[in-house]
Amino acid sequence: MNRKIRVFLTDDHTLLRNALTMLLEGQEDMEVVGEAASGCECLEGVKHKKPDVVLMDISLPDCDGVEATGKILTALPETRVIAVTMHVEDEYLLRFLNAGGRGYVHKSAADRELIKAIHTVVKGDVFLSATGVQVMANQYCSTESVSEVTPDILSDRELQVLQFLARGFTSREIGEKLFLSPRTIETYRERITVKLKLEHRSDLVDYAIRYKLLG
């Protein structure tokens, strides 16, 4: 039998943590290995437990979920972090993705979408709930940062790297898939951003969505 997916919960509401624990423990392939009510408590717990997935609220005492996500991924880059939050504003989603977050689930839909989100990020993909997709669509419609340069300016390899980047893969993970070094992937990333006149990961996601590059 395959090892269970180890999940760590972070939310300052005890009732929600209890509800999520019941939901996850009811899955044959998942187990809750720890929980925290604040950002600092989460950081300590995650370093000790080394979970596969962290469920992260954005609004937390002492250290918000975006900041905590960045610190977790600095210490444990293999960990996948999913935001489970009531926030639907563009700024929260984009900050979270830029910090390295892999999934975004609205609390009102957690009972329907969370299990799928966990399976998705464990496979290496990015999961956005319907609310998150709408936020990205709004960002795409309103932003002026999305490049007008078409994808045909990119080489086949650059296009391949862009697709992986937009899905949330790290340079090391992309390198493993393409049999290239992380440094080479970083070089491709620099070329892509220069050619497309983009700077941030959220811009790459916007671009990939706009030009239907994610299949």
XYZ file of N, CA, C and O in Angstrom:
860
model
N 0.847 -1.198 0.000
C 0.000 0.000 0.000
C 0.880 1.244 0.000
O 1.889 1.307 0.707
N 0.545 2.235 -0.822
C 1.321 3.454 -0.900
C 1.223 4.247 0.394
O 0.229 4.175 1.124
N 2.286 5.017 0.654
C 2.286 5.860 1.849
C 1.183 6.903 1.766
O 0.916 7.458 0.707
N 0.565 7.179 2.905
C -0.497 8.176 2.942
C 0.074 9.586 2.759
O 1.224 9.857 3.100
N -0.753 10.464 2.214
C -0.391 11.873 2.073
C -0.472 12.527 3.452
O -1.519 12.501 4.095
N 0.646 13.097 3.887
C 0.724 13.705 5.219
C 0.328 15.187 5.127
O 0.959 15.954 4.402
N -0.716 15.556 5.873
C -1.277 16.906 5.777
C -1.162 17.627 7.119
O -1.438 17.033 8.175
N -0.771 18.903 7.052
C -0.684 19.751 8.244
C -1.688 20.892 8.086
O -1.732 21.556 7.046
N -2.510 21.134 9.125
C -3.566 22.149 9.078
C -3.141 23.420 9.797
O -2.586 23.364 10.900
N -3.431 24.574 9.195
C -3.141 25.851 9.845
C -4.336 26.783 9.702
O -4.664 27.243 8.601
N -5.003 27.038 10.816
C -6.140 27.964 10.846
C -6.376 28.344 12.300
O -6.207 27.502 13.195
N -6.753 29.597 12.544
C -6.933 30.032 13.935
C -8.320 29.709 14.478
O -8.636 30.084 15.612
N -9.139 29.012 13.708
C -10.463 28.604 14.178
C -10.465 27.098 14.467
O -10.342 26.277 13.536
N -10.645 26.758 15.734
C -10.598 25.356 16.142
C -11.671 24.524 15.454
O -11.415 23.383 15.033
N -12.877 25.066 15.319
C -13.964 24.306 14.708
C -13.650 23.939 13.264
O -13.947 22.825 12.819
N -13.034 24.869 12.536
C -12.691 24.574 11.152
C -11.602 23.509 11.086
O -11.677 22.572 10.268
N -10.605 23.615 11.949
C -9.556 22.592 11.960
C -10.151 21.223 12.260
O -9.780 20.224 11.640
N -11.093 21.187 13.193
C -11.732 19.910 13.533
C -12.509 19.348 12.344
O -12.482 18.145 12.065
N -13.213 20.237 11.631
C -14.006 19.804 10.475
C -13.094 19.285 9.361
O -13.376 18.259 8.734
N -11.992 19.993 9.125
C -11.059 19.563 8.091
C -10.395 18.242 8.469
O -10.164 17.377 7.611
N -10.096 18.081 9.743
C -9.498 16.826 10.207
C -10.436 15.656 9.933
O -10.012 14.599 9.442
N -11.718 15.828 10.242
C -12.699 14.769 9.991
C -12.772 14.445 8.496
O -12.846 13.279 8.096
N -12.761 15.490 7.668
C -12.839 15.295 6.222
C -11.626 14.519 5.706
O -11.769 13.543 4.953
N -10.448 14.921 6.140
C -9.218 14.302 5.635
C -9.000 12.902 6.182
O -8.554 12.002 5.461
N -9.282 12.714 7.463
C -9.087 11.397 8.058
C -10.075 10.367 7.498
O -9.878 9.172 7.643
N -11.117 10.866 6.841
C -12.059 9.964 6.205
C -11.578 9.445 4.861
O -12.219 8.594 4.252
N -10.426 9.956 4.397
C -9.845 9.517 3.130
C -8.823 8.411 3.385
O -7.979 8.537 4.281
N -8.866 7.360 2.615
C -7.972 6.225 2.832
C -6.509 6.584 2.612
O -5.618 5.950 3.183
N -6.243 7.591 1.777
C -4.858 7.884 1.412
C -4.317 9.153 2.069
O -3.296 9.694 1.648
N -4.993 9.645 3.126
C -4.540 10.869 3.777
C -4.519 10.713 5.289
O -5.296 9.956 5.863
N -3.627 11.469 5.933
C -3.603 11.530 7.387
C -3.178 12.929 7.823
O -2.341 13.570 7.183
N -3.781 13.419 8.886
C -3.425 14.719 9.459
C -2.310 14.490 10.468
O -2.480 13.743 11.437
N -1.157 15.126 10.249
C 0.002 14.884 11.099
C 0.260 16.021 12.088
O 1.146 15.929 12.936
N -0.518 17.100 11.981
C -0.335 18.199 12.912
C -1.232 19.362 12.559
O -1.840 19.394 11.485
N -1.330 20.315 13.473
C -2.135 21.510 13.231
C -1.581 22.684 14.010
O -0.845 22.511 14.988
N -1.941 23.891 13.564
C -1.461 25.109 14.209
C -2.529 26.186 14.106
O -3.359 26.177 13.191
N -2.483 27.124 15.048
C -3.458 28.210 15.077
C -2.837 29.550 14.702
O -3.522 30.565 14.658
N -1.541 29.573 14.423
C -0.867 30.823 14.060
C 0.262 30.533 13.086
O 0.678 29.373 12.913
N 0.782 31.588 12.467
C 1.855 31.416 11.506
C 3.122 30.864 12.119
O 3.739 29.931 11.581
N 3.546 31.421 13.246
C 4.777 30.962 13.905
C 4.648 29.515 14.382
O 5.582 28.716 14.242
N 3.478 29.182 14.933
C 3.236 27.811 15.380
C 3.281 26.853 14.197
O 3.802 25.737 14.295
N 2.758 27.303 13.063
C 2.782 26.501 11.856
C 4.214 26.220 11.410
O 4.567 25.078 11.092
N 5.050 27.249 11.392
C 6.432 27.084 10.941
C 7.166 26.049 11.781
O 7.876 25.188 11.256
N 6.985 26.127 13.080
C 7.652 25.173 13.967
C 7.126 23.756 13.748
O 7.889 22.791 13.676
N 5.796 23.637 13.626
C 5.193 22.326 13.453
C 5.573 21.679 12.133
O 5.856 20.481 12.071
N 5.590 22.478 11.078
C 5.915 21.945 9.755
C 7.373 21.491 9.697
O 7.695 20.449 9.113
N 8.269 22.249 10.289
C 9.680 21.852 10.299
C 9.874 20.525 11.026
O 10.736 19.720 10.662
N 9.061 20.300 12.048
C 9.167 19.070 12.828
C 8.500 17.884 12.130
O 9.061 16.783 12.049
N 7.298 18.118 11.589
C 6.510 17.025 11.015
C 6.863 16.722 9.558
O 6.633 15.617 9.078
N 7.358 17.741 8.838
C 7.703 17.584 7.424
C 6.558 16.956 6.610
O 6.695 15.881 6.004
N 5.418 17.626 6.569
C 4.267 17.079 5.836
C 4.446 17.200 4.327
O 5.305 17.938 3.834
N 3.609 16.479 3.592
C 3.580 16.613 2.139
C 2.822 17.878 1.727
O 3.192 18.541 0.757
N 1.748 18.169 2.470
C 0.860 19.287 2.129
C 0.539 20.085 3.384
O 0.266 19.507 4.435
N 0.563 21.411 3.251
C 0.124 22.302 4.326
C -1.116 23.046 3.851
O -1.123 23.628 2.764
N -2.188 22.981 4.637
C -3.379 23.781 4.373
C -3.246 25.061 5.169
O -3.124 25.026 6.390
N -3.274 26.196 4.484
C -2.885 27.463 5.096
C -3.983 28.519 4.975
O -4.410 28.866 3.861
N -4.427 29.035 6.102
C -5.305 30.203 6.061
C -4.443 31.426 5.751
O -3.252 31.458 6.084
N -5.006 32.418 5.125
C -4.246 33.630 4.801
C -4.171 34.563 5.999
O -3.117 35.127 6.306
N -5.288 34.733 6.697
C -5.333 35.634 7.856
C -5.005 34.855 9.120
O -5.813 34.065 9.597
N -3.801 35.082 9.647
C -3.351 34.378 10.845
C -2.737 35.366 11.824
O -2.203 36.402 11.423
N -2.796 35.060 13.119
C -2.123 35.901 14.100
C -0.613 35.861 13.877
O -0.073 34.846 13.473
N 0.052 36.935 14.104
C 1.512 37.117 14.157
C 2.233 37.038 12.816
O 3.216 37.713 12.584
N 1.803 36.193 11.901
C 2.512 36.024 10.621
C 1.480 35.559 9.616
O 0.907 34.487 9.789
N 1.186 36.366 8.582
C 0.085 35.970 7.701
C 0.469 34.759 6.859
O 1.637 34.356 6.753
N -0.546 34.142 6.250
C -0.344 32.890 5.549
C 0.596 32.991 4.363
O 1.304 32.037 4.043
N 0.619 34.141 3.698
C 1.521 34.311 2.556
C 2.968 34.323 3.029
O 3.834 33.649 2.470
N 3.229 35.089 4.077
C 4.582 35.145 4.634
C 5.011 33.775 5.147
O 6.145 33.323 4.921
N 4.104 33.091 5.845
C 4.413 31.759 6.371
C 4.693 30.780 5.232
O 5.598 29.940 5.331
N 3.961 30.894 4.136
C 4.184 30.026 2.984
C 5.594 30.189 2.432
O 6.292 29.210 2.150
N 6.018 31.432 2.268
C 7.362 31.681 1.771
C 8.430 31.086 2.667
O 9.411 30.493 2.187
N 8.242 31.200 3.984
C 9.223 30.673 4.930
C 9.232 29.144 4.916
O 10.287 28.515 5.013
N 8.049 28.543 4.807
C 7.966 27.079 4.748
C 8.718 26.551 3.532
O 9.509 25.607 3.619
N 8.501 27.174 2.379
C 9.102 26.680 1.147
C 10.601 26.954 1.088
O 11.329 26.264 0.381
N 11.049 27.952 1.815
C 12.492 28.176 1.917
C 13.140 27.037 2.690
O 14.210 26.536 2.326
N 12.474 26.618 3.774
C 13.018 25.544 4.611
C 12.755 24.163 4.033
O 13.605 23.269 4.105
N 11.561 23.982 3.434
C 11.155 22.663 2.921
C 10.557 22.821 1.523
O 9.331 22.824 1.352
N 11.391 22.979 0.515
C 10.890 23.275 -0.834
C 10.024 22.181 -1.451
O 9.297 22.436 -2.409
N 10.082 20.960 -0.909
C 9.260 19.876 -1.453
C 7.814 19.941 -0.983
O 6.939 19.256 -1.523
N 7.551 20.736 0.048
C 6.205 20.824 0.621
C 5.270 21.583 -0.316
O 5.656 22.571 -0.922
N 4.042 21.118 -0.420
C 3.016 21.818 -1.204
C 2.112 22.580 -0.237
O 1.675 22.026 0.772
N 1.835 23.836 -0.546
C 0.988 24.657 0.325
C -0.273 25.046 -0.435
O -0.208 25.551 -1.557
N -1.421 24.799 0.198
C -2.726 25.163 -0.360
C -3.362 26.199 0.556
O -3.490 25.973 1.763
N -3.765 27.319 0.010
C -4.497 28.319 0.785
C -5.950 27.874 0.905
O -6.592 27.543 -0.093
N -6.457 27.856 2.129
C -7.872 27.584 2.375
C -8.386 28.815 3.104
O -8.136 29.000 4.286
N -9.083 29.689 2.397
C -9.304 31.032 2.901
C -10.644 31.598 2.458
O -11.253 31.123 1.495
N -11.079 32.633 3.161
C -12.271 33.379 2.766
C -11.928 34.528 1.822
O -12.795 35.112 1.195
N -10.644 34.870 1.721
C -10.228 35.993 0.884
C -10.375 35.646 -0.591
O -9.938 34.593 -1.044
N -10.965 36.569 -1.345
C -11.118 36.353 -2.787
C -10.497 37.493 -3.596
O -10.577 37.505 -4.818
N -9.844 38.442 -2.928
C -9.278 39.575 -3.633
C -8.057 39.153 -4.452
O -7.294 38.275 -4.063
N -7.856 39.825 -5.588
C -6.739 39.507 -6.471
C -5.414 39.525 -5.733
O -4.560 38.658 -5.935
N -5.213 40.546 -4.883
C -3.911 40.732 -4.257
C -3.502 39.529 -3.415
O -2.319 39.156 -3.381
N -4.457 38.883 -2.751
C -4.121 37.741 -1.904
C -3.711 36.540 -2.750
O -2.712 35.870 -2.452
N -4.465 36.244 -3.785
C -4.154 35.103 -4.635
C -2.809 35.295 -5.328
O -1.968 34.386 -5.347
N -2.572 36.476 -5.879
C -1.329 36.711 -6.608
C -0.127 36.695 -5.673
O 0.925 36.149 -6.015
N -0.274 37.270 -4.487
C 0.817 37.228 -3.508
C 1.109 35.788 -3.110
O 2.270 35.392 -2.980
N 0.054 35.014 -2.919
C 0.222 33.621 -2.507
C 0.927 32.809 -3.590
O 1.844 32.036 -3.308
N 0.537 32.976 -4.838
C 1.188 32.256 -5.929
C 2.637 32.687 -6.077
O 3.526 31.861 -6.319
N 2.888 33.972 -5.924
C 4.261 34.459 -6.017
C 5.123 33.923 -4.880
O 6.345 33.791 -5.029
N 4.500 33.626 -3.742
C 5.246 33.061 -2.609
C 5.531 31.576 -2.801
O 6.270 30.975 -2.023
N 4.941 30.972 -3.834
C 5.179 29.554 -4.110
C 4.006 28.646 -3.810
O 4.124 27.425 -3.891
N 2.854 29.237 -3.437
C 1.668 28.426 -3.159
C 1.229 27.641 -4.382
O 1.396 28.096 -5.520
N 0.670 26.458 -4.158
C 0.290 25.568 -5.254
C -1.214 25.392 -5.411
O -1.666 24.853 -6.413
N -2.013 25.793 -4.406
C -3.448 25.597 -4.500
C -4.187 26.699 -3.770
O -3.654 27.300 -2.832
N -5.413 26.962 -4.216
C -6.205 28.045 -3.635
C -7.663 27.599 -3.594
O -8.299 27.434 -4.635
N -8.176 27.359 -2.377
C -9.538 26.854 -2.195
C -10.306 27.798 -1.283
O -9.819 28.160 -0.200
N -11.480 28.202 -1.710
C -12.317 29.048 -0.864
C -12.952 28.185 0.221
O -13.373 27.047 -0.033
N -13.008 28.710 1.435
C -13.523 27.918 2.557
C -14.939 27.416 2.320
O -15.290 26.314 2.759
N -15.730 28.195 1.618
C -17.118 27.790 1.388
C -17.216 26.561 0.489
O -18.234 25.877 0.460
N -16.126 26.262 -0.251
C -16.139 25.118 -1.156
C -15.188 24.016 -0.702
O -14.951 23.055 -1.440
N -14.638 24.140 0.504
C -13.616 23.192 0.961
C -14.131 21.755 0.984
O -13.406 20.822 0.626
N -15.380 21.568 1.381
C -15.911 20.203 1.472
C -16.022 19.549 0.099
O -15.986 18.320 -0.025
N -16.127 20.353 -0.964
C -16.268 19.820 -2.320
C -14.940 19.766 -3.079
O -14.758 18.914 -3.940
N -14.021 20.676 -2.775
C -12.847 20.836 -3.626
C -11.523 20.460 -2.978
O -10.530 20.266 -3.672
N -11.498 20.357 -1.650
C -10.210 20.232 -0.974
C -9.500 18.921 -1.301
O -8.279 18.914 -1.517
N -10.223 17.812 -1.325
C -9.585 16.518 -1.599
C -8.965 16.528 -2.997
O -7.815 16.093 -3.189
N -9.691 17.034 -3.963
C -9.159 17.139 -5.325
C -7.938 18.053 -5.354
O -6.951 17.762 -6.049
N -7.996 19.147 -4.595
C -6.872 20.083 -4.564
C -5.612 19.413 -4.033
O -4.514 19.589 -4.582
N -5.752 18.630 -2.983
C -4.593 17.942 -2.396
C -4.006 16.953 -3.388
O -2.785 16.917 -3.610
N -4.844 16.155 -4.017
C -4.347 15.195 -5.006
C -3.665 15.912 -6.172
O -2.649 15.443 -6.700
N -4.206 17.053 -6.554
C -3.646 17.806 -7.687
C -2.256 18.333 -7.380
O -1.330 18.173 -8.180
N -2.095 18.956 -6.215
C -0.785 19.555 -5.916
C 0.269 18.493 -5.614
O 1.456 18.686 -5.893
N -0.164 17.356 -5.058
C 0.784 16.270 -4.797
C 1.360 15.746 -6.111
O 2.533 15.342 -6.179
N 0.573 15.781 -7.175
C 1.049 15.338 -8.488
C 1.965 16.366 -9.139
O 2.583 16.098 -10.160
N 2.028 17.568 -8.542
C 2.912 18.594 -9.082
C 2.212 19.694 -9.844
O 2.859 20.604 -10.370
N 0.873 19.631 -9.912
C 0.121 20.658 -10.635
C -0.395 21.725 -9.669
O -0.322 21.575 -8.452
N -0.937 22.788 -10.239
C -1.534 23.869 -9.457
C -3.046 23.709 -9.476
O -3.630 23.404 -10.524
N -3.687 23.915 -8.314
C -5.145 23.828 -8.240
C -5.717 25.181 -7.842
O -5.336 25.753 -6.827
N -6.650 25.678 -8.638
C -7.391 26.895 -8.297
C -8.872 26.548 -8.259
O -9.398 25.954 -9.202
N -9.543 26.925 -7.171
C -10.985 26.721 -7.092
C -11.671 27.610 -8.108
O -11.037 28.459 -8.754
N -12.959 27.427 -8.267
C -13.707 28.256 -9.206
C -13.536 29.734 -8.880
O -13.408 30.583 -9.771
N -13.512 30.054 -7.591
C -13.307 31.446 -7.174
C -11.930 31.925 -7.605
O -11.771 33.043 -8.098
N -10.909 31.078 -7.409
C -9.560 31.456 -7.794
C -9.422 31.658 -9.286
O -8.753 32.584 -9.746
N -10.075 30.794 -10.077
C -10.044 30.945 -11.529
C -10.682 32.267 -11.930
O -10.185 32.982 -12.814
N -11.782 32.627 -11.271
C -12.452 33.894 -11.579
C -11.557 35.069 -11.254
O -11.490 36.051 -12.007
N -10.843 34.985 -10.129
C -9.902 36.049 -9.760
C -8.843 36.203 -10.842
O -8.504 37.316 -11.263
N -8.275 35.078 -11.303
C -7.256 35.141 -12.335
C -7.832 35.676 -13.635
O -7.157 36.415 -14.371
N -9.072 35.319 -13.941
C -9.712 35.827 -15.150
C -9.902 37.334 -15.065
O -9.665 38.063 -16.035
N -10.317 37.802 -13.882
C -10.472 39.246 -13.688
C -9.136 39.961 -13.842
O -9.050 41.039 -14.431
N -8.100 39.345 -13.277
C -6.766 39.914 -13.386
C -6.339 39.977 -14.855
O -5.777 40.958 -15.320
N -6.625 38.934 -15.571
C -6.280 38.882 -16.987
C -7.012 39.978 -17.778
O -6.444 40.637 -18.644
N -8.289 40.180 -17.462
C -9.086 41.163 -18.196
C -8.669 42.593 -17.885
O -8.778 43.479 -18.730
N -8.198 42.816 -16.642
C -7.927 44.189 -16.223
C -6.466 44.570 -16.271
O -6.126 45.747 -16.302
N -5.562 43.586 -16.252
C -4.157 43.920 -16.124
C -3.596 44.531 -17.397
O -3.999 44.188 -18.495
N -2.632 45.409 -17.215
C -1.900 45.979 -18.343
C -0.536 45.340 -18.462
O 0.250 45.672 -19.341
N -0.232 44.408 -17.521
C 1.095 43.815 -17.503
C 1.205 42.602 -18.407
O 2.294 42.123 -18.675
N 0.058 42.062 -18.880
C 0.112 40.897 -19.747
C 0.715 41.302 -21.081
O 0.261 42.234 -21.725
N 1.727 40.580 -21.495
C 2.477 40.931 -22.694
C 1.626 40.808 -23.942
O 0.788 39.930 -24.066
N 1.870 41.713 -24.895
C 1.223 41.618 -26.200
C 2.070 40.794 -27.161
O 1.670 40.553 -28.295
N 3.258 40.364 -26.708
C 4.124 39.541 -27.541
C 3.534 38.141 -27.633
O 3.219 37.523 -26.622
N 3.386 37.614 -28.837
C 2.764 36.300 -29.011
C 3.765 35.174 -28.738
O 4.980 35.366 -28.855
N 3.269 33.974 -28.402
C 4.158 32.878 -28.013
C 5.099 32.393 -29.111
O 6.087 31.723 -28.821
N 4.811 32.726 -30.381
C 5.672 32.213 -31.451
C 7.075 32.798 -31.417
O 7.960 32.340 -32.151
N 7.308 33.793 -30.562
C 8.645 34.337 -30.395
C 9.540 33.391 -29.597
O 10.763 33.488 -29.626
N 8.916 32.448 -28.884
C 9.649 31.514 -28.036
C 10.059 30.273 -28.819
O 9.341 29.821 -29.717
N 11.207 29.720 -28.432
C 11.614 28.432 -28.990
C 10.742 27.333 -28.386
O 10.025 27.554 -27.403
N 10.796 26.141 -28.975
C 10.001 25.035 -28.454
C 10.362 24.747 -27.003
O 9.487 24.491 -26.167
N 11.643 24.773 -26.674
C 12.076 24.501 -25.303
C 11.629 25.611 -24.362
O 11.167 25.333 -23.240
N 11.715 26.863 -24.781
C 11.270 27.975 -23.942
C 9.779 27.888 -23.685
O 9.317 28.141 -22.564
N 9.024 27.510 -24.688
C 7.576 27.351 -24.521
C 7.276 26.235 -23.534
O 6.388 26.364 -22.678
N 8.029 25.158 -23.613
C 7.852 24.037 -22.697
C 8.143 24.465 -21.263
O 7.387 24.144 -20.328
N 9.232 25.198 -21.070
C 9.588 25.682 -19.732
C 8.523 26.645 -19.213
O 8.135 26.594 -18.042
N 8.029 27.527 -20.081
C 6.985 28.472 -19.681
C 5.753 27.733 -19.181
O 5.156 28.105 -18.155
N 5.354 26.683 -19.863
C 4.167 25.922 -19.452
C 4.362 25.308 -18.067
O 3.456 25.331 -17.234
N 5.540 24.773 -17.817
C 5.825 24.210 -16.501
C 5.831 25.305 -15.436
O 5.289 25.122 -14.335
N 6.450 26.431 -15.731
C 6.505 27.536 -14.770
C 5.099 28.024 -14.422
O 4.781 28.283 -13.257
N 4.256 28.142 -15.430
C 2.898 28.641 -15.212
C 2.070 27.676 -14.378
O 1.128 28.075 -13.691
N 2.441 26.389 -14.408
C 1.740 25.390 -13.599
C 2.286 25.315 -12.172
O 1.785 24.553 -11.354
N 3.332 26.081 -11.898
C 3.828 26.159 -10.541
C 5.028 25.294 -10.229
O 5.455 25.220 -9.080
N 5.630 24.652 -11.215
C 6.791 23.811 -10.960
C 8.023 24.671 -10.659
O 8.182 25.761 -11.212
N 8.882 24.172 -9.791
C 10.137 24.859 -9.489
C 11.157 24.553 -10.580
O 10.994 23.624 -11.385
N 12.252 25.333 -10.586
C 13.304 25.112 -11.580
C 13.889 23.711 -11.447
O 14.189 23.049 -12.448
N 14.056 23.248 -10.214
C 14.611 21.916 -10.017
C 13.674 20.846 -10.564
O 14.111 19.893 -11.221
N 12.366 20.998 -10.292
C 11.390 20.015 -10.767
C 11.322 19.994 -12.293
O 11.225 18.932 -12.909
N 11.378 21.181 -12.900
C 11.355 21.259 -14.367
C 12.605 20.601 -14.934
O 12.561 19.860 -15.917
N 13.741 20.880 -14.287
C 14.991 20.284 -14.731
C 14.941 18.770 -14.705
O 15.434 18.097 -15.621
N 14.327 18.216 -13.662
C 14.219 16.755 -13.569
C 13.350 16.197 -14.693
O 13.637 15.138 -15.252
N 12.289 16.907 -15.032
C 11.394 16.433 -16.086
C 12.034 16.540 -17.467
O 11.776 15.712 -18.349
N 12.873 17.576 -17.657
C 13.471 17.805 -18.970
C 14.921 17.352 -19.048
O 15.586 17.571 -20.072
N 15.403 16.752 -17.963
C 16.787 16.262 -17.902
C 17.790 17.398 -18.112
O 18.776 17.256 -18.849
N 17.513 18.516 -17.447
C 18.386 19.686 -17.491
C 18.678 20.137 -16.069
O 17.955 19.798 -15.129
N 19.731 20.915 -15.889
C 20.072 21.404 -14.559
C 19.150 22.551 -14.170
O 18.623 23.263 -15.044
N 18.918 22.773 -12.861
C 18.107 23.915 -12.421
C 18.658 25.242 -12.935
O 17.884 26.152 -13.258
N 19.990 25.346 -13.022
C 20.599 26.587 -13.521
C 20.224 26.829 -14.986
O 19.960 27.970 -15.388
N 20.185 25.747 -15.774
C 19.779 25.887 -17.172
C 18.330 26.340 -17.269
O 17.984 27.186 -18.109
N 17.487 25.798 -16.405
C 16.072 26.211 -16.396
C 15.955 27.687 -16.031
O 15.152 28.427 -16.622
N 16.763 28.141 -15.074
C 16.752 29.557 -14.701
C 17.168 30.427 -15.886
O 16.634 31.525 -16.083
N 18.121 29.929 -16.664
C 18.544 30.677 -17.850
C 17.402 30.778 -18.846
O 17.152 31.852 -19.420
N 16.680 29.666 -19.045
C 15.512 29.701 -19.928
C 14.466 30.673 -19.395
O 13.847 31.424 -20.159
N 14.277 30.658 -18.075
C 13.281 31.558 -17.482
C 13.648 33.017 -17.739
O 12.778 33.835 -18.071
N 14.909 33.345 -17.608
C 15.354 34.714 -17.866
C 15.107 35.103 -19.322
O 14.662 36.216 -19.620
N 15.397 34.183 -20.228
C 15.162 34.454 -21.645
C 13.679 34.690 -21.920
O 13.300 35.589 -22.677
N 12.834 33.852 -21.286
C 11.389 33.962 -21.483
C 10.879 35.318 -21.006
O 10.118 35.998 -21.707
N 11.288 35.705 -19.799
C 10.790 36.972 -19.246
C 11.265 38.168 -20.064
O 10.534 39.155 -20.227
N 12.483 38.077 -20.598
C 12.997 39.174 -21.433
C 12.222 39.238 -22.746
O 11.777 40.312 -23.174
N 12.041 38.085 -23.390
C 11.333 38.062 -24.673
C 9.890 38.528 -24.540
O 9.367 39.243 -25.406
N 9.220 38.099 -23.446
C 7.803 38.428 -23.273
C 7.582 39.736 -22.515
O 6.452 40.187 -22.363
N 8.676 40.304 -22.007
C 8.604 41.567 -21.252
C 7.728 41.416 -20.011
O 6.886 42.259 -19.698
N 7.937 40.299 -19.305
C 7.215 40.003 -18.074
C 8.214 39.835 -16.941
O 9.384 39.555 -17.179
N 7.736 39.961 -15.702
C 8.649 39.883 -14.573
C 8.277 38.814 -13.558
O 9.139 38.072 -13.084
N 7.000 38.715 -13.185
C 6.590 37.896 -12.051
C 5.916 36.599 -12.500
O 5.415 36.490 -13.624
N 5.895 35.625 -11.576
C 5.236 34.348 -11.873
C 3.764 34.571 -12.201
O 3.222 33.915 -13.099
N 3.109 35.464 -11.485
C 1.696 35.715 -11.761
C 1.506 36.218 -13.191
O 0.505 35.908 -13.839
N 2.487 37.000 -13.706
C 2.406 37.459 -15.093
C 2.526 36.286 -16.060
O 1.848 36.248 -17.094
N 3.400 35.322 -15.721
C 3.544 34.145 -16.573
C 2.256 33.322 -16.587
O 1.866 32.793 -17.630
N 1.610 33.201 -15.421
C 0.327 32.486 -15.349
C -0.719 33.199 -16.196
O -1.445 32.571 -16.977
N -0.803 34.530 -16.050
C -1.742 35.315 -16.849
C -1.506 35.094 -18.339
O -2.435 34.897 -19.123
N -0.237 35.136 -18.719
C 0.126 34.987 -20.130
C -0.278 33.607 -20.650
O -0.864 33.484 -21.738
N 0.034 32.576 -19.874
C -0.286 31.213 -20.291
C -1.793 31.013 -20.438
O -2.260 30.327 -21.352
N -2.561 31.603 -19.515
C -4.024 31.516 -19.603
C -4.524 32.260 -20.835
O -5.367 31.764 -21.595
N -3.975 33.441 -21.052
C -4.430 34.276 -22.165
C -4.232 33.585 -23.516
O -5.107 33.605 -24.389
N -3.087 32.949 -23.663
C -2.764 32.320 -24.942
C -3.063 30.816 -24.947
O -2.597 30.094 -25.834
N -3.835 30.365 -23.946
C -4.304 28.963 -23.893
C -3.144 27.978 -24.020
O -3.202 27.025 -24.819
N -2.111 28.183 -23.205
C -0.921 27.340 -23.280
C -0.937 26.181 -22.284
O -0.043 25.349 -22.304
N -1.954 26.134 -21.425
C -1.968 25.114 -20.369
C -2.820 23.910 -20.734
O -3.010 23.009 -19.913
N -3.316 23.880 -21.901
C -4.081 22.724 -22.354
C -5.386 22.578 -21.654
O -5.898 21.494 -21.514
